[in-house]
Coordinates of C-alpha atoms in Angstrom, one line a residue:
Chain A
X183 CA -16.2 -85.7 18.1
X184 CA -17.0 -83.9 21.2
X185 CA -18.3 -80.4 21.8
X186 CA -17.0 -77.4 21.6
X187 CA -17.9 -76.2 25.4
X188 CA -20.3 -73.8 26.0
X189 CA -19.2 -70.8 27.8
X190 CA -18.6 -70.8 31.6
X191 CA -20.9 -67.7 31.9
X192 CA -24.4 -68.7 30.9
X193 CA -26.2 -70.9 33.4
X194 CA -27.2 -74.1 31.8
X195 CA -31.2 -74.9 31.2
X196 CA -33.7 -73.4 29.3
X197 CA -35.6 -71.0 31.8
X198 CA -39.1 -70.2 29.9
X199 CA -40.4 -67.6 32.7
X200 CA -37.2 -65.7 32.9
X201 CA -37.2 -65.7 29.1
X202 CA -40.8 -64.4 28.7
X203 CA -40.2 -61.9 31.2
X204 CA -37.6 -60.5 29.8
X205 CA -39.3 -60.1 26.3
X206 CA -42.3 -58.4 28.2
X207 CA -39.9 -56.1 29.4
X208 CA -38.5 -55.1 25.9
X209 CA -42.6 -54.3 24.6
X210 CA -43.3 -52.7 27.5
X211 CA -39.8 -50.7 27.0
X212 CA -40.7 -50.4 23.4
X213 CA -44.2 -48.7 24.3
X214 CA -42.6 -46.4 26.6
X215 CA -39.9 -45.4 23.7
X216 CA -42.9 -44.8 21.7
X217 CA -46.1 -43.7 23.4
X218 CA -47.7 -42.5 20.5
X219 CA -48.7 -45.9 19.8
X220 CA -50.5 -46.3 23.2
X221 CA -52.3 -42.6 23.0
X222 CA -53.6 -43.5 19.6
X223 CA -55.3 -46.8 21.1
X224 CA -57.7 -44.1 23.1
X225 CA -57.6 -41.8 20.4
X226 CA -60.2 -43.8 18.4
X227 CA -62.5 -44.6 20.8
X228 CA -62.6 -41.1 22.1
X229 CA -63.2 -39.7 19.2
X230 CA -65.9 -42.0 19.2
X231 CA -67.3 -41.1 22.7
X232 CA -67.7 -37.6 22.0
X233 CA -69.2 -37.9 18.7
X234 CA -71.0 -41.1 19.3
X235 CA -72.6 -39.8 23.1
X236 CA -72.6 -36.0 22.4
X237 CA -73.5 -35.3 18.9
X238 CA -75.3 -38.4 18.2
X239 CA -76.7 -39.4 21.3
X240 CA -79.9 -37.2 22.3
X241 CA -81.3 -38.8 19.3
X242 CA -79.8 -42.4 19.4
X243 CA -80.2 -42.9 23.4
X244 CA -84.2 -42.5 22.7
X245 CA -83.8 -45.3 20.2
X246 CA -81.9 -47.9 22.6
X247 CA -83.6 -47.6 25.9
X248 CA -87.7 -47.7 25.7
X249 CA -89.2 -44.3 27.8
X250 CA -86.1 -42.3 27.2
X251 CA -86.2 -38.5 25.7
X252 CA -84.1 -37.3 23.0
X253 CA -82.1 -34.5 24.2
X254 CA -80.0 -35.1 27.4
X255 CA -81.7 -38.1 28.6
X256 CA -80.8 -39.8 25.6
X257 CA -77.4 -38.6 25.4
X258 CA -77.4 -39.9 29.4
X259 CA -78.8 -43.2 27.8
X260 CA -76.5 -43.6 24.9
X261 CA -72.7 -43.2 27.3
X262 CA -73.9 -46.1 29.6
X263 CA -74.9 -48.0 26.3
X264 CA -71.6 -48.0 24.2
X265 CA -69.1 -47.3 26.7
X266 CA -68.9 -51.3 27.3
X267 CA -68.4 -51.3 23.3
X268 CA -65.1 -48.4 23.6
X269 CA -63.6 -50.8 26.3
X270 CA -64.0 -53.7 23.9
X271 CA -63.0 -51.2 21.1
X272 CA -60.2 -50.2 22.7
X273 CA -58.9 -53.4 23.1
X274 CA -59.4 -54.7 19.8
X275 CA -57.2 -51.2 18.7
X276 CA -54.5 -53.0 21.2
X277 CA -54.3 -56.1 19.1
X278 CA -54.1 -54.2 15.8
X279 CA -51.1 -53.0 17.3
X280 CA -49.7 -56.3 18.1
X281 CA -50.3 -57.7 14.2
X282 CA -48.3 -54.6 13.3
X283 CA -45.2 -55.0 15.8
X284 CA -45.3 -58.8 15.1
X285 CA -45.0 -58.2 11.3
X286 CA -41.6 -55.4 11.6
X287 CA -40.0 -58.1 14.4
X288 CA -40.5 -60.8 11.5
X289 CA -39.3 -58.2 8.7
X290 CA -36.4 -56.5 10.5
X291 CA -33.6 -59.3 11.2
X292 CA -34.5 -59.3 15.2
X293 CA -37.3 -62.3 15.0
X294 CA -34.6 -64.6 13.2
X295 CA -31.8 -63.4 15.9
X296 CA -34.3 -64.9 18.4
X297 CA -34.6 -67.9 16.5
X298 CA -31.0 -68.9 16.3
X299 CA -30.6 -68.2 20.2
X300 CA -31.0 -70.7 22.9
X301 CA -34.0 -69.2 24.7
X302 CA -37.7 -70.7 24.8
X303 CA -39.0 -69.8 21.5
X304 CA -42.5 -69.2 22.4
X305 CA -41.2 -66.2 24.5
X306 CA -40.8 -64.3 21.6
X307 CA -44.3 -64.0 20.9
X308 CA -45.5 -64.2 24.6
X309 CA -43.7 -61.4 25.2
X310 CA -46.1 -59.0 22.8
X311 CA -49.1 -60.4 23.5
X312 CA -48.2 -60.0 27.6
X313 CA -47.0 -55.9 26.8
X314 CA -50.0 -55.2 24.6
X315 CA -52.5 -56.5 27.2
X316 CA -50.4 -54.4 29.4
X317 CA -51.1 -51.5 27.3
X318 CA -54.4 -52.4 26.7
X319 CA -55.1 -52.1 29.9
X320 CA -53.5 -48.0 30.5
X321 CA -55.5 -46.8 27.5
X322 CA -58.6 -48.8 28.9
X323 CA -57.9 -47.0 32.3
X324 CA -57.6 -43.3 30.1
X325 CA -61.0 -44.4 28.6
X326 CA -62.7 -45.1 31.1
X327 CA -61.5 -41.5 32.7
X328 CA -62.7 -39.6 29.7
X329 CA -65.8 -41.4 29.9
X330 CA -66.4 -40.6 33.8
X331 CA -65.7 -37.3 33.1
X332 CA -68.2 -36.7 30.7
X333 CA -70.4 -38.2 33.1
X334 CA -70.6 -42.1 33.0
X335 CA -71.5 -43.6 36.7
X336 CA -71.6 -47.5 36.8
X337 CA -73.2 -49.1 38.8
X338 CA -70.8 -51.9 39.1
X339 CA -70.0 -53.0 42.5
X340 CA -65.8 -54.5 43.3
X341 CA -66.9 -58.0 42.7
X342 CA -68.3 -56.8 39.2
X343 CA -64.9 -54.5 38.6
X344 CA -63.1 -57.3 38.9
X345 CA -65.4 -59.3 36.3
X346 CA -65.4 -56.7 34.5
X347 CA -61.2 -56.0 34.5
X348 CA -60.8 -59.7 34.0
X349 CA -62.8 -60.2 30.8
X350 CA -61.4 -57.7 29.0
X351 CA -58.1 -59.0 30.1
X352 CA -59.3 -62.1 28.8
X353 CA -60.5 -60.9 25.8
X354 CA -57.1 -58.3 25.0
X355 CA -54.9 -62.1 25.3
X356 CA -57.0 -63.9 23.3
X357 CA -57.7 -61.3 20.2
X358 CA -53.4 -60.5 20.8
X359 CA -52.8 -64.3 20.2
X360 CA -54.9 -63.7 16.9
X361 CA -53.6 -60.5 15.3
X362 CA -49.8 -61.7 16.1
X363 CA -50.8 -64.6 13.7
X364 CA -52.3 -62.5 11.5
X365 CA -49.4 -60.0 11.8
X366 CA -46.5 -63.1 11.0
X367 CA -49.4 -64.2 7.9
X368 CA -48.8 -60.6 6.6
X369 CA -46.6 -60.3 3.7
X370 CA -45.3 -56.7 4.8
X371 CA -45.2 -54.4 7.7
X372 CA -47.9 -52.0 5.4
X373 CA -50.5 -54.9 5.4
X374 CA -50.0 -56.4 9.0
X375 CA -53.0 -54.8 9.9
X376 CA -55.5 -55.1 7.3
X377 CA -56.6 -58.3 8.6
X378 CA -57.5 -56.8 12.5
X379 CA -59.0 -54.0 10.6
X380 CA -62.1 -56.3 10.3
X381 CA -62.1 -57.2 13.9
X382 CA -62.2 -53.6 14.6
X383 CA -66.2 -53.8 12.6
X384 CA -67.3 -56.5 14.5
X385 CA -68.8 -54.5 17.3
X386 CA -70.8 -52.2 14.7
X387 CA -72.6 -55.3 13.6
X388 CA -73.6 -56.8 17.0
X389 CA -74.6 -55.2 19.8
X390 CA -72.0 -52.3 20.1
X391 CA -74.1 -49.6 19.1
X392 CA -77.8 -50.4 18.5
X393 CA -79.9 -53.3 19.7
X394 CA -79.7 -56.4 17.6
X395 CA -83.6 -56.8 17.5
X396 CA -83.9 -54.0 15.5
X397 CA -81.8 -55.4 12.7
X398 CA -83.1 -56.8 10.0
X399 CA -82.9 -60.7 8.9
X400 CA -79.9 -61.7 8.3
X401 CA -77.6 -59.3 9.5
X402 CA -79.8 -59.6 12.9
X403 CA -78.7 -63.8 12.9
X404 CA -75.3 -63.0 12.8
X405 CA -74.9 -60.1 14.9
X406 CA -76.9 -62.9 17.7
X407 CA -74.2 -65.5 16.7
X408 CA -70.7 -63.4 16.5
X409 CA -68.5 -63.3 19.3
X410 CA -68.3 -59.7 20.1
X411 CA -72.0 -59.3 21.1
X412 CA -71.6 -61.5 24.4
X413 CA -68.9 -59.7 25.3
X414 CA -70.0 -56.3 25.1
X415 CA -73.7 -57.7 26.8
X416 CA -71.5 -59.8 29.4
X417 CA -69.7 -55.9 30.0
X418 CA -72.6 -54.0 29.5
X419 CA -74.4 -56.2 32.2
X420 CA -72.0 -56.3 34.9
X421 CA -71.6 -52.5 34.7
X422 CA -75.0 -51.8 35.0
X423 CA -75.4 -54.7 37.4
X424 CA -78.2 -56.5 35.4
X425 CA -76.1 -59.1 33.6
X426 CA -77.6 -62.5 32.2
X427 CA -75.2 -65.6 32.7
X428 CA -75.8 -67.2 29.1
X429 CA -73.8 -64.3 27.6
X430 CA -71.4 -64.8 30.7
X431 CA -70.9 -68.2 29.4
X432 CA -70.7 -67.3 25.8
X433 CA -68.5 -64.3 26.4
X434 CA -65.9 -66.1 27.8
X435 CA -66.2 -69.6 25.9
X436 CA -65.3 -67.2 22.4
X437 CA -62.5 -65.5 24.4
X438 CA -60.6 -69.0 24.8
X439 CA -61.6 -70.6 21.3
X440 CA -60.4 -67.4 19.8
X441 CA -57.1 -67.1 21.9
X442 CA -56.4 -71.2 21.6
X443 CA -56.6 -70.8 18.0
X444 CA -54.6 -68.0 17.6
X445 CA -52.0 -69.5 19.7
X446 CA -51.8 -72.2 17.7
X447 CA -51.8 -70.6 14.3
X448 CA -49.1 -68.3 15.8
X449 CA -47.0 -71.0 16.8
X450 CA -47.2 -72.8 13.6
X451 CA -46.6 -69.6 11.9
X452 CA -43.2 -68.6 14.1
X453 CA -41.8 -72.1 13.3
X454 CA -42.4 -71.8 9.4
X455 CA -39.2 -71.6 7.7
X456 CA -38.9 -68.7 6.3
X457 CA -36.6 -68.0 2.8
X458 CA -33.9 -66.2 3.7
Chain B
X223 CA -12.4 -70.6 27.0
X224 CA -13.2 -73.8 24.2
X225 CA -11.9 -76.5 23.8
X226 CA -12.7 -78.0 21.1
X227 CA -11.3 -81.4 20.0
X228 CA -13.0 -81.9 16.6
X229 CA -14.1 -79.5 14.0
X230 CA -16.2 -77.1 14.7
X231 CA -19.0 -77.3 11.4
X232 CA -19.0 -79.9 9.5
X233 CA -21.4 -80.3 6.1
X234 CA -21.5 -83.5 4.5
X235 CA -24.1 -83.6 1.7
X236 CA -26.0 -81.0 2.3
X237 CA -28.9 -80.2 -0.1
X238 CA -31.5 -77.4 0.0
X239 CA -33.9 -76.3 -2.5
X240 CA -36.7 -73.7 -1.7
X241 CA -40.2 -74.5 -2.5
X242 CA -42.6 -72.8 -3.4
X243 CA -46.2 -72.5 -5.7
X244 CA -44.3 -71.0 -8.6
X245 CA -41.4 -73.9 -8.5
X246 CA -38.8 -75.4 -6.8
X247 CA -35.3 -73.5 -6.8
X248 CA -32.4 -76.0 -5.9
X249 CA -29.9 -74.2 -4.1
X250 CA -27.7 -76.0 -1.8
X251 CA -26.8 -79.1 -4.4
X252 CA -24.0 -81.7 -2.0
X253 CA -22.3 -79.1 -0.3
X254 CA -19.4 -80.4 1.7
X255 CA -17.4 -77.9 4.2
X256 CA -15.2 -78.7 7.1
X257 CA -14.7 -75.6 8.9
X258 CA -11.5 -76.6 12.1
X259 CA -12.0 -74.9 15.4
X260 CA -10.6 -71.8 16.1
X261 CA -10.0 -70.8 12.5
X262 CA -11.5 -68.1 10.2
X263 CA -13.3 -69.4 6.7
X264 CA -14.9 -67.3 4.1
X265 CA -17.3 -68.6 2.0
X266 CA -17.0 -66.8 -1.2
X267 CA -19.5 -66.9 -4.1
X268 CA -21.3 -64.7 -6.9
X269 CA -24.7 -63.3 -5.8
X270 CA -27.9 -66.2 -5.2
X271 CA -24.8 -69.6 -4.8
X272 CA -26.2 -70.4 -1.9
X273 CA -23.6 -68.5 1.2
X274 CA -27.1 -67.4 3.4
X275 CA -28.6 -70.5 2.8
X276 CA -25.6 -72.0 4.0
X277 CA -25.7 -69.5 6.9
X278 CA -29.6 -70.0 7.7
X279 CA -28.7 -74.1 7.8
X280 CA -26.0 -73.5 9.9
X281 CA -27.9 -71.7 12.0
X282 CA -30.9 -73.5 12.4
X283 CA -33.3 -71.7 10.8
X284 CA -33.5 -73.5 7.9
X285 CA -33.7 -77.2 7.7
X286 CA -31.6 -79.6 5.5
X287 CA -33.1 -81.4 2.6
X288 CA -30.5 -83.8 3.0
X289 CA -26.9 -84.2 4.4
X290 CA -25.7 -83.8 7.5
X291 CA -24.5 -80.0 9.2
X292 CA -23.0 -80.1 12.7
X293 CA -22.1 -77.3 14.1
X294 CA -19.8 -76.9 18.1
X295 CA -20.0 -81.4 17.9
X296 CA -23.7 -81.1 17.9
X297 CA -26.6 -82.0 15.1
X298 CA -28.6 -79.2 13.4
X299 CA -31.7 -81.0 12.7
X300 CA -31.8 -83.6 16.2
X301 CA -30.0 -81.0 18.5
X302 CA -30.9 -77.6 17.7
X303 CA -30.9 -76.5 20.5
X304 CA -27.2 -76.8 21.8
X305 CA -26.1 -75.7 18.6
X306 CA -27.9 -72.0 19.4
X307 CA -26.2 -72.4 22.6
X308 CA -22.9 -72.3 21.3
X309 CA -23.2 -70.1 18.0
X310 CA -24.0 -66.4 17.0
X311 CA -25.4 -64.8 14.2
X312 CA -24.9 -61.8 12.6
X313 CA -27.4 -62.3 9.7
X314 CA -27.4 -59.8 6.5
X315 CA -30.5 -57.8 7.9
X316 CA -29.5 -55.7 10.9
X317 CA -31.3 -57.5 13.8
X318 CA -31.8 -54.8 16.5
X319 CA -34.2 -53.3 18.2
X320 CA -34.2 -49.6 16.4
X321 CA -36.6 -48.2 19.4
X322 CA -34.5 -49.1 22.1
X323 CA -30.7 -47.8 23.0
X324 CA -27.4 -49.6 22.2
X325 CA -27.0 -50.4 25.7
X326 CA -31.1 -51.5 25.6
X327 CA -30.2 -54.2 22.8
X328 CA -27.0 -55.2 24.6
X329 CA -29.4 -55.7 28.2
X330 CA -31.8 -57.4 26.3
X331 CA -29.1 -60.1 24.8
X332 CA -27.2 -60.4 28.3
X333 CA -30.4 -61.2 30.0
X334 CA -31.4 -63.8 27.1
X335 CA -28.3 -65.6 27.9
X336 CA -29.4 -65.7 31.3
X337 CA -26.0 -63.8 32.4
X338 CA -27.5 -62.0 35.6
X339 CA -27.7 -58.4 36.3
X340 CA -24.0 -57.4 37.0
X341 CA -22.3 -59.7 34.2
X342 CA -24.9 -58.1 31.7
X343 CA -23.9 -54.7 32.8
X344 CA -20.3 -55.7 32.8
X345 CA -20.1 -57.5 29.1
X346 CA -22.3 -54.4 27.7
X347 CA -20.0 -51.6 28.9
X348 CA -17.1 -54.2 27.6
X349 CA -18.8 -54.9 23.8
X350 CA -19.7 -51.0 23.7
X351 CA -16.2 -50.0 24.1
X352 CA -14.7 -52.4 22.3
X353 CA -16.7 -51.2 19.0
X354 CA -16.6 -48.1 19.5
X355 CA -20.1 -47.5 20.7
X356 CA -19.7 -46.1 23.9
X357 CA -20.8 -42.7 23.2
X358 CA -24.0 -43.0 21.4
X359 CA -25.0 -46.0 23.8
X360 CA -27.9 -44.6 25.3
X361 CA -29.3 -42.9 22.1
X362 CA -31.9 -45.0 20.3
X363 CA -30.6 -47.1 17.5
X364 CA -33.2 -45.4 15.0
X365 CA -30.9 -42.6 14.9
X366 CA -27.5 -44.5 14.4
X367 CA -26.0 -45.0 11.0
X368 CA -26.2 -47.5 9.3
X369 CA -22.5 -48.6 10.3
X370 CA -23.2 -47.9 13.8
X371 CA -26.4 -50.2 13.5
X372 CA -24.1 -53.1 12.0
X373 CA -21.3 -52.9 15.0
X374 CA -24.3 -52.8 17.3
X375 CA -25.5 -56.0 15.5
X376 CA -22.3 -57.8 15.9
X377 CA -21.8 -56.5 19.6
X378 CA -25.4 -58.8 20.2
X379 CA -24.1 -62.0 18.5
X380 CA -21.1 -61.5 20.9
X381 CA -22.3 -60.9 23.9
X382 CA -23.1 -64.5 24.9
X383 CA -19.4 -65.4 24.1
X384 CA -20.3 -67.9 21.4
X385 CA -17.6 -70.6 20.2
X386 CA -19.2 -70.7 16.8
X387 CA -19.8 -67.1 15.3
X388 CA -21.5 -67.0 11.3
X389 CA -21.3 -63.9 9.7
X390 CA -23.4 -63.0 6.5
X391 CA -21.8 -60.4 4.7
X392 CA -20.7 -58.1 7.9
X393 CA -19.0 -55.4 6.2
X394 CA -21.3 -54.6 3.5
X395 CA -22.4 -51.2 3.0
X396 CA -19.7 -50.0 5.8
X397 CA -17.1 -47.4 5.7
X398 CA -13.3 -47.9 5.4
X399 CA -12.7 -47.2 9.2
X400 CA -15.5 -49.1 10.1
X401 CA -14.9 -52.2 8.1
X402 CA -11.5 -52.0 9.8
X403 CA -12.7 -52.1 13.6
X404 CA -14.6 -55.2 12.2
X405 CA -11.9 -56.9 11.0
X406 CA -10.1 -56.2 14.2
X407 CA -12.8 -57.3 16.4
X408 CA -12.4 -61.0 14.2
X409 CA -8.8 -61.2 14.7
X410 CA -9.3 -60.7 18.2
X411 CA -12.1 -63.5 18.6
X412 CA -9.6 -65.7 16.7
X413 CA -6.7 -64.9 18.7
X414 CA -9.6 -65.9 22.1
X415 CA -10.6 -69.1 20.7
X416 CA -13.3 -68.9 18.7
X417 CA -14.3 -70.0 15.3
X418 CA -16.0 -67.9 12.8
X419 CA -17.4 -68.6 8.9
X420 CA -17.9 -65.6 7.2
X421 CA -19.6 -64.7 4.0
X422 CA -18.3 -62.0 2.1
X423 CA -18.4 -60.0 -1.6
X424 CA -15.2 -58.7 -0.9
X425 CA -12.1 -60.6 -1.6
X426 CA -10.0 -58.1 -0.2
X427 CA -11.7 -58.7 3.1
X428 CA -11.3 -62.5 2.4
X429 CA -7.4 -62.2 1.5
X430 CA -6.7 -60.5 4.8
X431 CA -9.2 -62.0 7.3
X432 CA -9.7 -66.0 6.2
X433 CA -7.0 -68.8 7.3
X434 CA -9.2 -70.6 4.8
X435 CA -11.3 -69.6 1.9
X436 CA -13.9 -71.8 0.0
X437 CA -15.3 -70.6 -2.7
X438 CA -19.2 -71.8 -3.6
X439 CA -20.6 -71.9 -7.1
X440 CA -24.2 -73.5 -7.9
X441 CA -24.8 -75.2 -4.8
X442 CA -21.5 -77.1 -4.4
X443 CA -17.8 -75.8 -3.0
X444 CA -15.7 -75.9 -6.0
X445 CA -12.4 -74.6 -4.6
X446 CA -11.0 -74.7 -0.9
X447 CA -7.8 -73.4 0.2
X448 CA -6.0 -70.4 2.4
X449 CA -5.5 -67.3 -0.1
X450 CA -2.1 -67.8 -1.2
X451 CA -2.2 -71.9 -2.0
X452 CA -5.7 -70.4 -3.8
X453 CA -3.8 -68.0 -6.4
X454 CA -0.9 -70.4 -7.0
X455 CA -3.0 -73.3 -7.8
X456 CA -5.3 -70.7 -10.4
X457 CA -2.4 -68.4 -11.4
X458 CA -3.7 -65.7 -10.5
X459 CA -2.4 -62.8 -9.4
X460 CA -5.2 -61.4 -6.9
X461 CA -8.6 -63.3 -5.5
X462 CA -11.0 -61.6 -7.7
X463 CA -9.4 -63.1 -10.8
X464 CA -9.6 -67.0 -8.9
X465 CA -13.2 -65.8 -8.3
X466 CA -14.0 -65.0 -11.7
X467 CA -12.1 -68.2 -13.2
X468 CA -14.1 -70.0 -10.8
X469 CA -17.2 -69.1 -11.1
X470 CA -17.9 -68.1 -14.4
X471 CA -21.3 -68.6 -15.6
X472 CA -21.6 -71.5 -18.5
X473 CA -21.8 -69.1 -21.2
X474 CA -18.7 -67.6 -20.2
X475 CA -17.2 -71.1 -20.5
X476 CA -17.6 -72.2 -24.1
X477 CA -16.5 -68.4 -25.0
X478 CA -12.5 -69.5 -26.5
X479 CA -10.4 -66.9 -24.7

């Protein structure tokens, strides 16, 4: 009862890196095809900046930083206050994305192609999360332009750059891991995303945009206790340059329970049999 | 290119029912199938008997209740993964990659099957031609029709020169002329070597293409024979009318004729 042979052509061995590489290639080929997708990761957050820093902000930059003005100080005030919350914005518009791509691989007949071939199944999945960090990263870059050239100066120096470039590379792999679980848990392509919607509030009840200590109760105790306000203090402090390391710690410790967990639940998910 | 000394699937027993909160739905109920190498088989079988579960076993995305499915010598359940060495699918959803080109998706297989730069190139310019495809190759598959998208699909479960191909209803929703350079693209992988089940609504296609046909009905295979021996044994002139014989529903039965 022996085997049919395989064919002389294909080298022999399961080759994980190759494999994942080659799926990062397709997103990032896929995001090239369609760059619409990346622009309208900045779009939001621009959008955002303007209004946020230049309508808003006289008034709202008095309200964060003690001694300010209203009026151009406070608009000053208020673009190095949330720009650290756009980044982390920004990103979390990346892995909406990836819920959404996830969910039309798994509807569309490709995801099951993948399954019946002999390559390392967790480069299916690897492979979006990698190009959506990727891309991530370009709109963060476009961001972080529009917010220079409204007028944001850091004061960051390389050693904080690089802190700061590898949290939110951190944080992009850890909330992609998440939202491609919750993209396969979707029932349809049309409500891939409603789950990462409510990742996308998360910053607006932490620190993103006002201080926590001038929330009330309740509200205040779990803007303290969710994960986004240490990042965006960790980000907030290294650009300035007055960081504090407990929200260091905390930043990244929620960064690598979120991403283990959604690994997990996105593996479990990829190897449910699904009814054909 | 094979050489295969046994058969190349083999289904002894094999159960499958979907669960789920609202109930269990048996669907797979003792199938047996041999299926010899190098031969063509069409499953036949009126809508929900059980041909994609048969498929999604067979491929290994699915996993047997009970019974055993090899596939190419090798176990679906305890050796998965040399099974999806040796097969390819062509599934009844279109499985590309609408953003990218026809040569794109053909890259992407070639370099899933590990097949290095200049075989990739060489086996997509070779698949794209021989279906036809050559002109449109660089155009994204979002703007192909829906015939172009299916060729396409079978061009990707080809290009990593499987012994074992499975193909779920390949022809469905095609064109006369398109349908044809289908069939002829079987007939050629036949004449190479390999072996390929095929699901199918249309007899027609079935009478033509299939050394073998099997016809499935509730879970089980209830006839199994080339065309010809097929209609003799039933009297019947044409397929369709062993079909319907075969696979009437209950009702149908206790209704005198």
């Amino acid at each position: 009862m022996s085997a049919v042979t395989a064919p002389a052509t294909a080298s022999a061995g399961p080759r994980p890196l190759a494999d994942v590489a080659t799926m990062l290639r397709r997103s990032l080929l896929r995001a090239v095809r369609y760059p619409g997708l990346t622009v309208f990761l900045v779009a939001g957050p621009l959008v955002m900046l303007l209004l946020f820093v230049h309508v808003f902000g006289g008034a709202f930059g008095a309200g964060v930083a003690p001694g300010v003005t209203p009026g151009a100080e406070g608009r000053a005030a208020y673009l190095d206050y949330i720009t650290p919350t756009l980044l982390v914005l920004t990103v979390v518009g990346g892995a909406t994305s990836v819920a959404t791509s996830a969910a039309m691989d798994a509807a569309g007949g490709i995801m099951a192609r993948f399954r019946t071939m002999a390559i390392a199944p967790g480069s299916v999945l690897s492979g979006q999360v990698l190009g959506f960090t990727v891309q991530a990263l370009a709109a963060l870059v476009l961001l972080l332009g529009a917010a220079v050239a409204t007028g944001y100066r850091p004061d960051a120096g390389v050693a904080g750059w690089f802190a700061v470039v590898g949290l939110l590379v951190l944080l992009s792999l850890a909330l992609n891991w998440l939202c491609v679980a919750m993209g396969l848990h979707a029932r349809s392509v049309e409500t891939a995303s409603n789950l990462p919607m409510i990742l996308l509030l998360l910053p607006f009840l932490g620190s993103g945009f006002v201080p926590v200590d001038t929330m009330p109760g309740a509200v205040r105790w779990f803007a303290e206790h969710q994960p986004f306000t240490p990042v965006i203090e960790t980000l907030r402090g290294l650009l300035t340059g007055t960081g504090t390391e407990t929200a260091v710690v905390q930043a990244v410790a929620w960064c690598l329970v979120i991403g283990v967990a959604g690994y997990l639940w996105a593996r479990s998910l990829f190897r449910r049999e699904r009814r054909l | 290119m094979t050489a295969a000394t046994g058969p190349a699937i083999e289904i002894a027993g094999l159960c499958k029912t979907y669960r789920s909160r609202s109930g269990d739905r048996p669907v797979l109920d003792g199938l047996d199938l041999t299926v010899p190498a190098g031969t063509v088989t069409a499953l036949l079988g009126p809508n929900g008997a059980g041909k994609t579960t048969t498929v999604g076993v067979l491929s290994t995305l699915l996993a047997p209740d009970a019974g055993t499915v090899r596939v190419a010598g090798h176990d679906v359940t305890t050796d998965a993964g040399a099974v999806r060495a040796a097969i390819g699918v062509t599934g009844q959803i279109t499985a590309v990659d609408e953003l990218l080109t026809g040569t794109e998706n053909l890259r992407l297989m070639a370099a899933l099957h590990h097949l290095g730069r200049a075989e990739g190139r060489r086996r997509t310019a070779e698949l794209l031609d021989r279906l036809a495809l050559a002109e449109a190759a660089d155009t994204p598959v979002a703007t192909w029709s829906g015939g172009m998208k299916r060729k396409l699909d079978l061009a990707m479960t080809l290009v990593g020169t499987p012994s074992v191909v499975f193909l779920d209803e390949p022809t469905t929703g095609l064109d006369p002329r398109s349908r044809r350079a289908l069939w002829d693209e079987v007939r050629r992988l036949v004449a190479d070597g390999t072996t390929i089940l095929l699901t199918t609504q249309y007899l027609e296609e079935a009478d033509r293409l299939a050394d073998d046909v099997a016809v499935l009905h509730e879970g089980r295979i209830v006839a199994r024979g080339a065309p010809d021996e097929l209609k003799a044994v039933h009297d019947a002139g044409t397929l369709d009318d062993v079909f319907l014989a075969l696979t009437a529903p209950p009702a149908d039965q206790e209704d005198p004729r």
